[in-house]
Amino acid sequence: MDYTDADLKNSTPAQTGAKRKIVLGFSGGLDTSFCVKYLTTDKGYEVHSVIVNTGGFSADELKTIEAHAYSLGVTSHTAVDAVKDYYDTIIKYLVFGNCLKNNTYPLSVSAERLSQALHIAAHAKALHVDGVAHGSTGAGNDQVRFDMIFHILIPGVEIITPIRDLKLSREQEITYLKEKGVDMNFEKAVYSINKGLWGTSVGGKETLKSNGILPEEAWPTQVTNTGTEEVKLGFVKGELNTVNDTTFDHPTEAIQYLQTIAGGYGIGRDIHVGDTIIGIKGRVGFEAAAPMIILKAHHALEKHVLTKWQLNWKDQLSLFYGNWLHEGQIMDPVMRDIEAFFESSQQQVTGAVFIQLNPYRFQVTGIESVNDLMSDKFGKYGEMNTGFTGEDVRGFSKIFGNQTSIYHNVKEANNGQ
């Protein structure tokens, strides 16, 4: 059925009796605020909101969001601290794989939504609800990610999606909430912002067309740093554990600390153009200073300490892993198989990487590692080799190209007939 504004105004509460009990994935933004008001006021549901913090909220922000949820009419509100679990189960493998969607985007929202969906499903199961709701539209990837994981983990629980089902624009949501007397920052709601440990996405009118860049004020992190700054990142078996010789108990703390250093340079800002799960193209702005620096630093270290075939197979598996994760398939057992390969590949990925930060850009300047395969004990590239003689190379070159030489000799002989 196609809904209109009239349906919103004239919809009636649920019939008398026990209210339907549902869990709503809640962020405090426009879409999920609409969902609470619509589901409680217009549908008469008992709504239990849950926010899954994947690194995008401070303690004060979580308190504000909780108060906002109760003001909208939820029966209960729960905040889940998923930051470390998010890293341990997803982000770690994106680093190990140096995963960038279309060689551009660090899968910030893709990864975040999967962690959130897993925790929302667990919360819904614990509360024994009749339904689970999310605020996804009908035109993006999130609806598939949430729906698919809910179908797998809580089969039989109804999935309720007001924004998608009512086909609402952001302007219609704002009008509805104002009519209901909801007080929130609607100017800020013009842009859809999703902040997490692995970057922040920004969507707005400029990203709805193929040409256009977000205005400076739309970026959540403003550029305040000038000049040049040197940063040293320390990795142990592929995981970041030190920044400028400060050691952290968990990689999430190192990531967040690096973000405080690099964010003010405007590093990691870009516009990603990608293929959605549902087949349409989409554009989104994002800022991801720490993730982009970490991925490039990690990759630079790997190029020094891994063999060419380790790097080759990692590239191939990483492309599939990133694409399959982007499409919500975190539960596919093949992902565990690839993660096992990634874990194995990181045994020698220990060392320091040196980064130069500048406004809007950064440069990897070098690495130091006891596992560096570029050791001058075995020769200096382009100058001198100490591991074999010129005669060794002469014989090797003949054998290495032997089959190709045979092919061309046979081809030439046959063509001459």
Coordinates of C-alpha atoms in Angstrom, one line a residue:
M1 CA 0.0 0.0 0.0
D2 CA 1.2 3.5 -0.8
Y3 CA 1.0 5.8 2.2
T4 CA 0.4 9.6 2.2
D5 CA 0.6 12.4 4.7
A6 CA -3.1 11.8 5.4
D7 CA -2.3 8.3 6.6
L8 CA 0.1 9.7 9.1
K9 CA -2.4 12.1 10.6
N10 CA -5.4 9.7 10.5
S11 CA -3.8 6.4 11.5
T12 CA -5.3 5.0 14.7
P13 CA -3.8 3.5 17.7
A14 CA -3.7 -0.3 18.2
Q15 CA -6.9 -2.0 19.5
T16 CA -7.4 -2.1 23.3
G17 CA -5.7 -4.9 25.1
A18 CA -2.1 -5.8 25.6
K19 CA 0.2 -3.5 23.6
R20 CA 2.5 -5.0 21.0
K21 CA 6.0 -4.9 22.4
I22 CA 8.8 -3.9 20.1
V23 CA 12.5 -3.1 20.2
L24 CA 13.7 -0.1 18.1
G25 CA 17.2 0.6 17.1
F26 CA 17.6 4.2 18.1
S27 CA 20.2 6.8 17.3
G28 CA 18.4 10.0 18.4
G29 CA 18.4 11.3 14.9
L30 CA 15.5 12.4 12.7
D31 CA 14.5 9.0 11.3
T32 CA 14.5 7.1 14.6
S33 CA 12.9 10.0 16.4
F34 CA 10.1 9.8 13.9
C35 CA 9.8 6.1 14.5
V36 CA 9.4 6.4 18.2
K37 CA 6.7 9.1 17.9
Y38 CA 4.8 7.3 15.1
L39 CA 5.0 3.8 16.7
T40 CA 3.9 5.0 20.2
T41 CA 1.4 7.7 19.3
D42 CA -0.1 6.6 16.0
K43 CA 0.2 2.8 16.4
G44 CA 0.0 2.4 20.1
Y45 CA 3.0 0.1 20.5
E46 CA 5.1 -0.4 23.6
V47 CA 8.5 0.8 22.3
H48 CA 11.8 -0.2 23.9
S49 CA 14.6 1.8 22.3
V50 CA 18.2 0.6 22.2
I51 CA 21.3 2.5 21.1
V52 CA 24.4 0.6 20.1
N53 CA 27.4 2.7 20.6
T54 CA 30.1 1.8 18.1
G55 CA 32.3 4.7 19.0
G56 CA 30.2 7.6 17.8
F57 CA 28.9 8.9 21.2
S58 CA 30.3 10.4 24.3
A59 CA 28.9 9.7 27.8
D60 CA 27.2 13.1 27.8
E61 CA 25.7 12.5 24.3
L62 CA 24.3 9.1 25.4
K63 CA 22.6 10.8 28.4
T64 CA 21.1 13.4 26.1
I65 CA 19.9 10.7 23.7
E66 CA 18.4 8.7 26.5
A67 CA 16.4 11.8 27.7
H68 CA 15.3 12.5 24.1
A69 CA 14.1 8.9 23.8
Y70 CA 12.0 9.1 27.0
S71 CA 10.6 12.5 25.9
L72 CA 9.4 10.9 22.7
G73 CA 7.5 8.1 24.6
V74 CA 9.6 5.0 24.9
T75 CA 8.9 2.5 27.7
S76 CA 12.6 1.7 28.2
H77 CA 15.9 2.8 26.8
T78 CA 19.1 0.8 26.8
A79 CA 22.6 1.9 25.8
V80 CA 25.0 -0.9 24.6
D81 CA 28.7 -0.2 24.7
A82 CA 29.8 -2.2 21.6
V83 CA 33.1 -0.3 20.8
K84 CA 35.6 -3.0 21.7
D85 CA 33.4 -5.8 20.4
Y86 CA 32.9 -3.9 17.1
Y87 CA 36.7 -3.7 16.7
D88 CA 37.4 -7.3 17.8
T89 CA 34.8 -8.8 15.5
I90 CA 34.8 -6.5 12.4
I91 CA 37.2 -3.6 12.3
K92 CA 40.3 -5.7 13.1
Y93 CA 39.7 -7.7 9.9
L94 CA 39.2 -4.6 7.8
V95 CA 42.6 -3.4 8.9
F96 CA 44.2 -6.8 8.3
G97 CA 42.7 -6.8 4.8
N98 CA 43.4 -3.1 4.1
C99 CA 39.8 -3.0 3.0
L100 CA 38.6 0.0 1.0
K101 CA 35.4 -0.1 -1.0
N102 CA 36.1 0.9 -4.6
N103 CA 39.6 1.8 -3.4
T104 CA 38.1 4.8 -1.6
Y105 CA 35.8 4.2 1.3
P106 CA 36.8 2.4 4.6
L107 CA 33.3 0.8 5.0
S108 CA 32.5 3.1 7.9
V109 CA 28.8 2.7 8.0
S110 CA 28.7 -0.7 6.4
A111 CA 30.7 -2.2 9.3
E112 CA 28.9 -0.1 11.9
R113 CA 25.4 -1.2 10.9
L114 CA 26.3 -4.9 11.1
S115 CA 27.6 -4.5 14.7
Q116 CA 24.4 -2.6 15.6
A117 CA 22.1 -5.2 13.9
L118 CA 23.8 -8.0 15.9
H119 CA 23.3 -6.2 19.2
I120 CA 19.8 -5.1 18.4
A121 CA 18.8 -8.7 17.6
A122 CA 20.3 -9.9 20.9
H123 CA 18.4 -7.2 22.8
A124 CA 15.1 -8.1 21.0
K125 CA 15.7 -11.8 21.9
A126 CA 16.3 -11.0 25.5
L127 CA 13.1 -8.9 25.8
H128 CA 11.0 -11.5 24.0
V129 CA 9.4 -8.9 21.8
D130 CA 6.7 -9.1 19.1
G131 CA 8.6 -7.0 16.7
V132 CA 11.9 -5.2 15.9
A133 CA 12.0 -1.8 14.2
H134 CA 14.7 0.3 12.4
G135 CA 14.7 3.6 10.8
S136 CA 16.1 2.7 7.4
T137 CA 14.7 4.2 4.2
G138 CA 13.7 2.1 1.2
A139 CA 16.5 3.4 -1.0
G140 CA 19.7 2.3 0.7
N141 CA 21.8 -0.5 2.0
D142 CA 21.0 -0.4 5.7
Q143 CA 17.5 -1.9 5.2
V144 CA 19.0 -5.1 3.8
R145 CA 21.7 -5.3 6.4
F146 CA 19.3 -5.0 9.3
D147 CA 16.5 -7.2 7.8
M148 CA 18.9 -10.0 6.8
I149 CA 20.5 -10.3 10.2
F150 CA 17.2 -10.1 12.0
H151 CA 15.8 -12.9 9.8
I152 CA 18.8 -15.0 10.6
L153 CA 19.1 -14.3 14.4
I154 CA 15.4 -13.7 15.4
P155 CA 13.3 -15.6 12.8
G156 CA 9.6 -15.0 13.2
V157 CA 9.9 -11.7 14.8
E158 CA 8.2 -9.0 12.7
I159 CA 10.4 -6.4 11.2
I160 CA 8.8 -2.9 11.3
T161 CA 10.1 -0.1 9.1
P162 CA 8.0 3.1 9.2
I163 CA 10.3 5.3 7.1
R164 CA 10.5 2.7 4.3
D165 CA 6.9 1.7 4.4
L166 CA 5.5 5.2 4.4
K167 CA 8.0 6.4 1.8
L168 CA 8.8 9.5 3.7
S169 CA 11.1 12.3 2.8
R170 CA 13.1 14.1 5.5
E171 CA 10.9 17.1 5.1
Q172 CA 7.8 15.1 5.8
E173 CA 9.4 13.6 8.9
I174 CA 10.3 17.1 10.2
T175 CA 6.8 18.4 9.5
Y176 CA 5.2 15.4 11.4
L177 CA 7.5 15.8 14.4
K178 CA 6.8 19.6 14.6
E179 CA 3.1 18.9 14.5
K180 CA 3.5 16.5 17.4
G181 CA 5.4 19.1 19.4
V182 CA 8.8 17.5 19.3
D183 CA 11.6 19.8 20.1
M184 CA 14.9 18.9 18.4
N185 CA 17.5 20.5 16.2
F186 CA 15.8 20.2 12.8
E187 CA 18.4 22.4 11.0
K188 CA 21.1 19.8 11.9
A189 CA 18.7 17.1 10.6
V190 CA 19.0 18.4 7.1
Y191 CA 22.2 16.3 6.9
S192 CA 22.2 12.6 7.8
I193 CA 25.3 12.0 9.9
N194 CA 26.5 8.7 11.2
K195 CA 29.6 8.8 13.4
G196 CA 31.5 5.7 14.6
L197 CA 34.9 4.4 15.5
W198 CA 35.7 3.7 11.9
G199 CA 34.7 7.1 10.4
T200 CA 31.7 9.4 9.9
S201 CA 29.4 9.5 6.9
V202 CA 27.6 12.6 5.8
G203 CA 24.6 12.6 3.4
G204 CA 22.7 15.7 2.2
K205 CA 21.3 17.4 -0.8
E206 CA 24.7 17.7 -2.4
T207 CA 25.2 13.9 -2.4
L208 CA 21.9 13.2 -4.0
K209 CA 23.2 14.2 -7.4
S210 CA 26.3 13.2 -9.4
N211 CA 28.0 16.6 -9.1
G212 CA 28.5 18.5 -5.9
I213 CA 30.6 18.7 -2.8
L214 CA 29.5 19.1 0.8
P215 CA 29.9 22.7 2.2
E216 CA 32.5 23.2 4.9
E217 CA 29.9 23.6 7.6
A218 CA 28.4 20.2 6.8
W219 CA 31.6 18.3 7.8
P220 CA 31.3 17.3 11.5
T221 CA 35.1 17.9 12.1
Q222 CA 36.3 21.3 11.1
V223 CA 39.9 22.0 9.9
T224 CA 41.8 23.7 12.7
N225 CA 45.4 22.4 12.2
T226 CA 48.0 24.0 10.0
G227 CA 51.6 23.1 9.2
T228 CA 53.2 19.7 9.4
E229 CA 53.2 17.1 12.1
E230 CA 55.0 13.8 12.4
V231 CA 53.3 10.7 13.8
K232 CA 54.6 7.3 14.6
L233 CA 52.3 4.3 14.6
G234 CA 53.3 1.0 16.2
F235 CA 51.7 -2.3 15.1
V236 CA 52.0 -5.7 16.8
K237 CA 50.8 -8.6 14.6
G238 CA 48.8 -6.2 12.5
E239 CA 47.1 -4.4 15.3
L240 CA 47.7 -0.8 16.2
N241 CA 48.8 -0.5 19.9
T242 CA 51.0 2.6 20.1
V243 CA 50.8 6.2 18.8
N244 CA 53.9 8.4 19.3
D245 CA 55.3 5.8 21.8
T246 CA 52.1 6.0 23.9
T247 CA 50.9 2.4 24.4
F248 CA 47.2 1.6 24.7
D249 CA 45.4 -1.3 26.3
H250 CA 43.2 -1.9 23.3
P251 CA 43.4 -0.8 19.7
T252 CA 40.2 1.1 19.9
E253 CA 41.9 3.6 22.3
A254 CA 44.8 4.0 19.9
I255 CA 42.3 4.6 17.0
Q256 CA 40.4 7.3 19.0
Y257 CA 43.6 9.0 20.1
L258 CA 44.9 9.1 16.5
Q259 CA 41.6 10.6 15.5
T260 CA 42.1 13.5 18.0
I261 CA 45.5 14.2 16.4
A262 CA 44.6 13.9 12.7
G263 CA 41.0 14.9 12.6
G264 CA 41.7 18.6 12.7
Y265 CA 43.8 18.4 9.5
G266 CA 40.7 17.5 7.5
I267 CA 42.4 14.2 6.5
G268 CA 40.2 11.4 5.1
R269 CA 37.5 13.6 3.7
D270 CA 36.1 12.3 0.4
I271 CA 32.9 11.5 -1.5
H272 CA 32.3 7.8 -2.2
V273 CA 30.3 6.6 -5.2
G274 CA 29.2 3.1 -4.8
D275 CA 26.9 0.3 -5.9
T276 CA 24.1 -0.4 -3.4
I277 CA 22.9 -3.9 -2.6
I278 CA 19.6 -3.0 -4.2
G279 CA 21.2 -2.1 -7.5
I280 CA 21.2 1.7 -7.6
K281 CA 24.2 4.0 -7.5
G282 CA 24.7 6.2 -4.4
R283 CA 27.0 9.0 -3.2
V284 CA 27.9 9.8 0.3
G285 CA 30.4 12.1 2.0
F286 CA 32.7 10.7 4.7
E287 CA 35.5 11.7 7.0
A288 CA 37.8 9.1 8.3
A289 CA 41.2 10.5 9.3
A290 CA 42.3 7.7 11.7
P291 CA 41.0 4.8 9.6
M292 CA 42.6 6.1 6.4
I293 CA 46.0 6.7 8.0
I294 CA 45.9 3.3 9.8
L295 CA 45.0 1.4 6.6
K296 CA 47.7 3.0 4.6
A297 CA 50.3 2.7 7.3
H298 CA 49.4 -1.0 7.9
H299 CA 49.6 -1.7 4.2
A300 CA 53.0 0.0 3.9
L301 CA 54.3 -2.2 6.8
E302 CA 52.9 -5.3 5.1
K303 CA 54.7 -4.5 1.9
H304 CA 58.0 -4.7 3.8
V305 CA 57.4 -7.8 5.9
L306 CA 55.2 -10.1 3.8
T307 CA 56.1 -12.1 0.7
K308 CA 54.7 -11.2 -2.7
W309 CA 52.3 -14.2 -2.8
Q310 CA 51.0 -13.4 0.7
L311 CA 50.3 -9.9 -0.5
N312 CA 48.8 -11.2 -3.7
W313 CA 46.3 -13.5 -2.1
K314 CA 45.5 -11.0 0.6
D315 CA 44.5 -8.5 -2.1
Q316 CA 42.2 -11.0 -3.7
L317 CA 40.5 -12.1 -0.5
S318 CA 40.3 -8.6 0.8
L319 CA 38.4 -7.4 -2.2
F320 CA 35.8 -10.1 -1.7
Y321 CA 35.7 -9.7 2.1
G322 CA 35.1 -6.0 1.9
N323 CA 32.4 -6.3 -0.8
W324 CA 30.6 -9.1 1.0
L325 CA 30.7 -7.3 4.3
H326 CA 29.4 -4.1 2.6
E327 CA 26.4 -6.2 1.5
G328 CA 25.6 -7.3 5.0
Q329 CA 26.9 -10.9 4.8
I330 CA 28.8 -10.9 8.0
M331 CA 27.1 -14.2 9.1
D332 CA 28.3 -16.1 6.0
P333 CA 30.7 -18.8 7.3
V334 CA 33.1 -18.0 4.4
M335 CA 33.9 -14.7 6.3
R336 CA 35.3 -16.8 9.2
D337 CA 37.4 -18.7 6.7
I338 CA 38.9 -15.5 5.3
E339 CA 39.4 -14.0 8.8
A340 CA 41.4 -17.1 9.7
F341 CA 43.7 -16.4 6.7
F342 CA 44.0 -12.8 7.7
E343 CA 45.0 -13.8 11.3
S344 CA 47.7 -16.1 9.9
S345 CA 49.0 -13.5 7.6
Q346 CA 49.6 -11.0 10.4
Q347 CA 52.2 -13.0 12.4
Q348 CA 55.1 -10.9 11.0
V349 CA 53.3 -7.6 10.7
T350 CA 55.0 -5.9 13.7
G351 CA 56.9 -2.6 13.5
A352 CA 56.7 1.2 13.4
V353 CA 55.3 3.3 10.6
F354 CA 56.2 7.0 10.2
I355 CA 53.5 9.4 8.9
Q356 CA 53.7 13.1 8.0
L357 CA 50.4 15.0 8.5
N358 CA 49.4 18.1 6.5
P359 CA 46.1 19.8 6.0
Y360 CA 43.9 17.6 3.9
R361 CA 46.6 15.0 3.2
F362 CA 49.2 12.7 4.7
Q363 CA 52.3 10.8 3.6
V364 CA 53.8 7.5 4.8
T365 CA 57.5 8.3 5.0
G366 CA 58.8 4.9 6.0
I367 CA 58.8 1.9 8.4
E368 CA 61.1 0.2 10.9
S369 CA 60.7 -3.5 11.7
V370 CA 62.9 -6.4 12.7
N371 CA 60.9 -8.4 10.1
D372 CA 61.7 -6.1 7.2
L373 CA 62.5 -8.2 4.1
M374 CA 64.3 -5.2 2.6
S375 CA 67.3 -5.8 4.9
D376 CA 70.6 -4.8 3.3
K377 CA 72.1 -8.1 4.5
F378 CA 70.6 -9.6 1.3
G379 CA 71.5 -6.8 -1.1
K380 CA 70.6 -3.3 -2.1
Y381 CA 67.9 -2.9 -4.7
G382 CA 69.3 -1.4 -8.0
E383 CA 72.9 -1.5 -6.7
M384 CA 74.4 -4.7 -5.4
N385 CA 73.3 -8.2 -4.5
T386 CA 75.0 -10.3 -1.9
G387 CA 73.0 -13.5 -2.1
F388 CA 73.9 -14.8 -5.5
T389 CA 76.2 -14.2 -8.5
G390 CA 75.6 -12.8 -12.0
E391 CA 76.0 -16.4 -13.4
D392 CA 73.2 -17.6 -11.0
V393 CA 70.9 -14.9 -12.4
R394 CA 71.8 -15.7 -16.0
G395 CA 70.9 -19.4 -15.6
F396 CA 67.7 -18.5 -13.6
S397 CA 66.5 -16.1 -16.2
K398 CA 66.8 -18.8 -18.9
I399 CA 64.9 -21.4 -16.8
F400 CA 62.3 -18.9 -15.5
G401 CA 61.3 -18.0 -19.1
N402 CA 61.7 -21.5 -20.5
Q403 CA 58.1 -22.4 -21.1
T404 CA 57.3 -19.1 -22.7
S405 CA 60.3 -19.5 -24.9
I406 CA 59.1 -22.9 -26.0
Y407 CA 55.6 -21.5 -26.8
H408 CA 57.0 -18.8 -29.1
N409 CA 59.4 -21.2 -30.8
V410 CA 56.5 -23.7 -31.6
K411 CA 54.2 -20.8 -32.7
E412 CA 56.8 -19.4 -35.1
A413 CA 57.6 -22.9 -36.5
N414 CA 53.9 -23.6 -37.2
N415 CA 53.2 -20.2 -38.7
G416 CA 56.1 -20.8 -41.1
Q417 CA 54.5 -23.9 -42.6

